[in-house]
Amino acid sequence: MSINIVLVILCLIAAVYDVRWRRIPNLLVLTGIIIALLYHGLQGGGQSLWLSLQGLGLGIALLLIPFILGGMGAGDVKLLGMIGALMGPVFVVNTFLWTAIWGGGMALVYLALDGRLWLVVAQVVGSYYPAIFTKVSSLNKSHHYHKLLMPYGLAICLGALSSIFWIWW
């Protein structure tokens, strides 16, 4: 079985879990990491195993600061690490970049559904044009908004799938 197929299956399961229950199971991620290390250790030897470990570490490192700042859950960090272990450091960087694109698009959709898209756009524009910012600032103080939660695991999985298609293209 190709490691790409393993990645797709694990990503689909992780995405469903994250969308449905807002969590990514540790067992799923650990299974993926074990499969990755066994596959690379047995198929490619020491060099392949080393690249797998580099991918694991880099995947975790890329999302560690957003996790520490409260921007995402630990499952998201571990999921990107698993993807790195399966596919290596170059692939995990590509996935990270695609994830940023998918995550940004998802954030726009979630903000629109929550009715806050135009307020956020006004704040961004206002940060560049201070005259507008004072009006937006007073508008923002009149509303109390909750933290926007979205299943970032879905964006990570879409990023991984985009990376696969990018390679095949």
PDB file of C-alpha atoms in Angstrom:
ATOM      1  CA  MET A   1       0.000   0.000   0.000  1.00  0.00           C
ATOM      2  CA  SER A   2       1.362   3.385  -0.976  1.00  0.00           C
ATOM      3  CA  ILE A   3       2.196   5.813   1.811  1.00  0.00           C
ATOM      4  CA  ASN A   4       0.085   8.389  -0.074  1.00  0.00           C
ATOM      5  CA  ILE A   5      -2.998   6.209   0.387  1.00  0.00           C
ATOM      6  CA  VAL A   6      -2.244   5.867   4.100  1.00  0.00           C
ATOM      7  CA  LEU A   7      -1.943   9.654   4.325  1.00  0.00           C
ATOM      8  CA  VAL A   8      -5.255  10.227   2.529  1.00  0.00           C
ATOM      9  CA  ILE A   9      -7.111   7.710   4.722  1.00  0.00           C
ATOM     10  CA  LEU A  10      -5.694   9.100   7.973  1.00  0.00           C
ATOM     11  CA  CYS A  11      -6.388  12.689   6.871  1.00  0.00           C
ATOM     12  CA  LEU A  12      -9.985  11.902   5.953  1.00  0.00           C
ATOM     13  CA  ILE A  13     -10.574  10.254   9.332  1.00  0.00           C
ATOM     14  CA  ALA A  14      -8.915  13.172  11.156  1.00  0.00           C
ATOM     15  CA  ALA A  15     -10.964  15.731   9.211  1.00  0.00           C
ATOM     16  CA  VAL A  16     -14.236  13.954   9.981  1.00  0.00           C
ATOM     17  CA  TYR A  17     -13.357  13.727  13.679  1.00  0.00           C
ATOM     18  CA  ASP A  18     -12.348  17.376  13.848  1.00  0.00           C
ATOM     19  CA  VAL A  19     -15.452  18.634  12.055  1.00  0.00           C
ATOM     20  CA  ARG A  20     -17.828  16.393  13.998  1.00  0.00           C
ATOM     21  CA  TRP A  21     -16.311  16.337  17.500  1.00  0.00           C
ATOM     22  CA  ARG A  22     -13.748  19.175  17.398  1.00  0.00           C
ATOM     23  CA  ARG A  23     -10.908  16.845  18.337  1.00  0.00           C
ATOM     24  CA  ILE A  24      -8.329  14.672  16.617  1.00  0.00           C
ATOM     25  CA  PRO A  25      -7.808  11.355  18.423  1.00  0.00           C
ATOM     26  CA  ASN A  26      -4.329  10.671  19.777  1.00  0.00           C
ATOM     27  CA  LEU A  27      -4.695   7.031  18.740  1.00  0.00           C
ATOM     28  CA  LEU A  28      -5.168   8.066  15.111  1.00  0.00           C
ATOM     29  CA  VAL A  29      -2.106  10.320  15.129  1.00  0.00           C
ATOM     30  CA  LEU A  30       0.031   7.798  17.000  1.00  0.00           C
ATOM     31  CA  THR A  31      -0.995   5.070  14.557  1.00  0.00           C
ATOM     32  CA  GLY A  32       0.041   7.292  11.654  1.00  0.00           C
ATOM     33  CA  ILE A  33       3.406   8.075  13.243  1.00  0.00           C
ATOM     34  CA  ILE A  34       4.113   4.393  13.945  1.00  0.00           C
ATOM     35  CA  ILE A  35       3.157   3.429  10.385  1.00  0.00           C
ATOM     36  CA  ALA A  36       5.409   6.200   9.057  1.00  0.00           C
ATOM     37  CA  LEU A  37       8.427   5.214  11.122  1.00  0.00           C
ATOM     38  CA  LEU A  38       8.018   1.510  10.349  1.00  0.00           C
ATOM     39  CA  TYR A  39       7.460   2.148   6.651  1.00  0.00           C
ATOM     40  CA  HIS A  40      10.422   4.461   6.250  1.00  0.00           C
ATOM     41  CA  GLY A  41      12.675   2.394   8.498  1.00  0.00           C
ATOM     42  CA  LEU A  42      11.934  -0.841   6.636  1.00  0.00           C
ATOM     43  CA  GLN A  43      11.605   0.519   3.100  1.00  0.00           C
ATOM     44  CA  GLY A  44      14.336   3.113   2.939  1.00  0.00           C
ATOM     45  CA  GLY A  45      16.656   2.363   5.822  1.00  0.00           C
ATOM     46  CA  GLY A  46      18.362   4.889   8.042  1.00  0.00           C
ATOM     47  CA  GLN A  47      18.263   7.855   5.652  1.00  0.00           C
ATOM     48  CA  SER A  48      14.529   7.494   5.017  1.00  0.00           C
ATOM     49  CA  LEU A  49      13.838   7.039   8.727  1.00  0.00           C
ATOM     50  CA  TRP A  50      15.882  10.173   9.463  1.00  0.00           C
ATOM     51  CA  LEU A  51      13.826  12.187   6.934  1.00  0.00           C
ATOM     52  CA  SER A  52      10.652  10.862   8.550  1.00  0.00           C
ATOM     53  CA  LEU A  53      11.848  12.005  11.982  1.00  0.00           C
ATOM     54  CA  GLN A  54      12.799  15.401  10.530  1.00  0.00           C
ATOM     55  CA  GLY A  55       9.319  15.712   9.034  1.00  0.00           C
ATOM     56  CA  LEU A  56       7.746  14.805  12.372  1.00  0.00           C
ATOM     57  CA  GLY A  57       9.791  17.402  14.237  1.00  0.00           C
ATOM     58  CA  LEU A  58       9.300  20.111  11.632  1.00  0.00           C
ATOM     59  CA  GLY A  59       5.549  19.495  11.449  1.00  0.00           C
ATOM     60  CA  ILE A  60       5.274  19.933  15.206  1.00  0.00           C
ATOM     61  CA  ALA A  61       7.585  22.965  15.219  1.00  0.00           C
ATOM     62  CA  LEU A  62       5.597  24.790  12.524  1.00  0.00           C
ATOM     63  CA  LEU A  63       2.435  24.871  14.646  1.00  0.00           C
ATOM     64  CA  LEU A  64       3.965  25.013  18.117  1.00  0.00           C
ATOM     65  CA  ILE A  65       3.877  28.807  18.483  1.00  0.00           C
ATOM     66  CA  PRO A  66       0.243  29.143  17.308  1.00  0.00           C
ATOM     67  CA  PHE A  67      -0.636  26.381  19.794  1.00  0.00           C
ATOM     68  CA  ILE A  68       1.205  28.100  22.655  1.00  0.00           C
ATOM     69  CA  LEU A  69      -0.606  31.358  21.822  1.00  0.00           C
ATOM     70  CA  GLY A  70      -3.968  29.565  21.962  1.00  0.00           C
ATOM     71  CA  GLY A  71      -4.653  29.706  18.240  1.00  0.00           C
ATOM     72  CA  MET A  72      -5.178  25.975  17.802  1.00  0.00           C
ATOM     73  CA  GLY A  73      -5.413  22.695  19.633  1.00  0.00           C
ATOM     74  CA  ALA A  74      -2.724  20.131  20.364  1.00  0.00           C
ATOM     75  CA  GLY A  75      -4.386  17.692  17.969  1.00  0.00           C
ATOM     76  CA  ASP A  76      -3.695  20.057  15.078  1.00  0.00           C
ATOM     77  CA  VAL A  77      -0.010  20.221  16.018  1.00  0.00           C
ATOM     78  CA  LYS A  78       0.267  16.440  16.300  1.00  0.00           C
ATOM     79  CA  LEU A  79      -1.612  15.957  13.023  1.00  0.00           C
ATOM     80  CA  LEU A  80       0.868  18.097  11.091  1.00  0.00           C
ATOM     81  CA  GLY A  81       3.678  16.193  12.810  1.00  0.00           C
ATOM     82  CA  MET A  82       2.136  12.908  11.666  1.00  0.00           C
ATOM     83  CA  ILE A  83       1.915  14.214   8.103  1.00  0.00           C
ATOM     84  CA  GLY A  84       5.578  15.183   8.304  1.00  0.00           C
ATOM     85  CA  ALA A  85       6.507  11.724   9.584  1.00  0.00           C
ATOM     86  CA  LEU A  86       4.628  10.088   6.726  1.00  0.00           C
ATOM     87  CA  MET A  87       5.844  12.331   3.922  1.00  0.00           C
ATOM     88  CA  GLY A  88       9.013  14.117   5.051  1.00  0.00           C
ATOM     89  CA  PRO A  89      10.109  17.702   5.735  1.00  0.00           C
ATOM     90  CA  VAL A  90       9.667  19.187   2.246  1.00  0.00           C
ATOM     91  CA  PHE A  91       6.123  17.842   1.978  1.00  0.00           C
ATOM     92  CA  VAL A  92       5.188  19.116   5.450  1.00  0.00           C
ATOM     93  CA  VAL A  93       6.348  22.643   4.550  1.00  0.00           C
ATOM     94  CA  ASN A  94       4.212  22.519   1.388  1.00  0.00           C
ATOM     95  CA  THR A  95       1.304  21.229   3.452  1.00  0.00           C
ATOM     96  CA  PHE A  96       1.805  24.029   5.976  1.00  0.00           C
ATOM     97  CA  LEU A  97       1.628  26.644   3.205  1.00  0.00           C
ATOM     98  CA  TRP A  98      -1.451  25.071   1.603  1.00  0.00           C
ATOM     99  CA  THR A  99      -3.000  24.808   5.069  1.00  0.00           C
ATOM    100  CA  ALA A 100      -2.571  28.551   5.550  1.00  0.00           C
ATOM    101  CA  ILE A 101      -4.479  29.152   2.312  1.00  0.00           C
ATOM    102  CA  TRP A 102      -7.276  26.713   3.197  1.00  0.00           C
ATOM    103  CA  GLY A 103      -7.383  27.958   6.794  1.00  0.00           C
ATOM    104  CA  GLY A 104      -7.666  31.574   5.667  1.00  0.00           C
ATOM    105  CA  GLY A 105     -10.527  30.696   3.339  1.00  0.00           C
ATOM    106  CA  MET A 106     -12.267  28.740   6.077  1.00  0.00           C
ATOM    107  CA  ALA A 107     -11.819  31.644   8.496  1.00  0.00           C
ATOM    108  CA  LEU A 108     -13.509  33.997   6.024  1.00  0.00           C
ATOM    109  CA  VAL A 109     -16.440  31.593   5.688  1.00  0.00           C
ATOM    110  CA  TYR A 110     -16.737  31.154   9.465  1.00  0.00           C
ATOM    111  CA  LEU A 111     -16.561  34.920  10.029  1.00  0.00           C
ATOM    112  CA  ALA A 112     -19.245  35.480   7.390  1.00  0.00           C
ATOM    113  CA  LEU A 113     -21.504  32.841   8.937  1.00  0.00           C
ATOM    114  CA  ASP A 114     -20.951  34.421  12.352  1.00  0.00           C
ATOM    115  CA  GLY A 115     -21.787  37.888  11.003  1.00  0.00           C
ATOM    116  CA  ARG A 116     -18.355  39.337  11.771  1.00  0.00           C
ATOM    117  CA  LEU A 117     -16.677  39.367   8.363  1.00  0.00           C
ATOM    118  CA  TRP A 118     -17.263  43.048   7.608  1.00  0.00           C
ATOM    119  CA  LEU A 119     -16.196  44.100  11.086  1.00  0.00           C
ATOM    120  CA  VAL A 120     -12.892  42.251  10.669  1.00  0.00           C
ATOM    121  CA  VAL A 121     -12.416  43.714   7.180  1.00  0.00           C
ATOM    122  CA  ALA A 122     -13.115  47.182   8.592  1.00  0.00           C
ATOM    123  CA  GLN A 123     -10.581  46.616  11.375  1.00  0.00           C
ATOM    124  CA  VAL A 124      -7.910  45.538   8.899  1.00  0.00           C
ATOM    125  CA  VAL A 125      -8.605  48.508   6.629  1.00  0.00           C
ATOM    126  CA  GLY A 126      -8.805  50.765   9.677  1.00  0.00           C
ATOM    127  CA  SER A 127      -5.372  49.677  10.815  1.00  0.00           C
ATOM    128  CA  TYR A 128      -3.991  51.165   7.588  1.00  0.00           C
ATOM    129  CA  TYR A 129      -6.225  54.238   7.581  1.00  0.00           C
ATOM    130  CA  PRO A 130      -6.489  55.660  11.136  1.00  0.00           C
ATOM    131  CA  ALA A 131      -9.459  57.927  10.344  1.00  0.00           C
ATOM    132  CA  ILE A 132     -11.550  54.847   9.626  1.00  0.00           C
ATOM    133  CA  PHE A 133     -10.041  53.004  12.588  1.00  0.00           C
ATOM    134  CA  THR A 134     -11.585  55.338  15.168  1.00  0.00           C
ATOM    135  CA  LYS A 135     -15.053  54.636  13.772  1.00  0.00           C
ATOM    136  CA  VAL A 136     -14.410  50.892  13.693  1.00  0.00           C
ATOM    137  CA  SER A 137     -12.949  50.965  17.192  1.00  0.00           C
ATOM    138  CA  SER A 138     -16.132  52.461  18.623  1.00  0.00           C
ATOM    139  CA  LEU A 139     -18.215  49.947  16.658  1.00  0.00           C
ATOM    140  CA  ASN A 140     -16.126  47.063  17.996  1.00  0.00           C
ATOM    141  CA  LYS A 141     -16.572  48.189  21.637  1.00  0.00           C
ATOM    142  CA  SER A 142     -20.342  48.043  21.306  1.00  0.00           C
ATOM    143  CA  HIS A 143     -20.286  44.319  20.500  1.00  0.00           C
ATOM    144  CA  HIS A 144     -19.089  41.453  22.655  1.00  0.00           C
ATOM    145  CA  TYR A 145     -17.925  38.609  20.452  1.00  0.00           C
ATOM    146  CA  HIS A 146     -17.008  35.067  21.371  1.00  0.00           C
ATOM    147  CA  LYS A 147     -13.844  33.343  20.211  1.00  0.00           C
ATOM    148  CA  LEU A 148     -14.259  31.910  16.728  1.00  0.00           C
ATOM    149  CA  LEU A 149     -13.657  28.166  16.784  1.00  0.00           C
ATOM    150  CA  MET A 150     -13.120  26.252  13.573  1.00  0.00           C
ATOM    151  CA  PRO A 151     -11.867  22.744  12.853  1.00  0.00           C
ATOM    152  CA  TYR A 152      -8.333  23.573  11.717  1.00  0.00           C
ATOM    153  CA  GLY A 153      -7.651  19.864  11.294  1.00  0.00           C
ATOM    154  CA  LEU A 154      -9.850  20.080   8.209  1.00  0.00           C
ATOM    155  CA  ALA A 155      -7.630  22.845   6.800  1.00  0.00           C
ATOM    156  CA  ILE A 156      -4.535  20.757   7.567  1.00  0.00           C
ATOM    157  CA  CYS A 157      -6.001  17.751   5.780  1.00  0.00           C
ATOM    158  CA  LEU A 158      -7.017  19.877   2.797  1.00  0.00           C
ATOM    159  CA  GLY A 159      -3.476  21.256   2.796  1.00  0.00           C
ATOM    160  CA  ALA A 160      -2.024  17.737   2.710  1.00  0.00           C
ATOM    161  CA  LEU A 161      -4.362  16.688  -0.105  1.00  0.00           C
ATOM    162  CA  SER A 162      -3.461  19.851  -2.023  1.00  0.00           C
ATOM    163  CA  SER A 163       0.223  19.016  -1.600  1.00  0.00           C
ATOM    164  CA  ILE A 164      -0.358  15.536  -3.020  1.00  0.00           C
ATOM    165  CA  PHE A 165      -2.230  16.928  -6.015  1.00  0.00           C
ATOM    166  CA  TRP A 166       0.433  19.616  -6.479  1.00  0.00           C
ATOM    167  CA  ILE A 167       3.086  16.898  -6.730  1.00  0.00           C
ATOM    168  CA  TRP A 168       1.001  14.819  -9.151  1.00  0.00           C
ATOM    169  CA  TRP A 169       0.199  17.838 -11.302  1.00  0.00           C
TER     170      TRP A 169
END
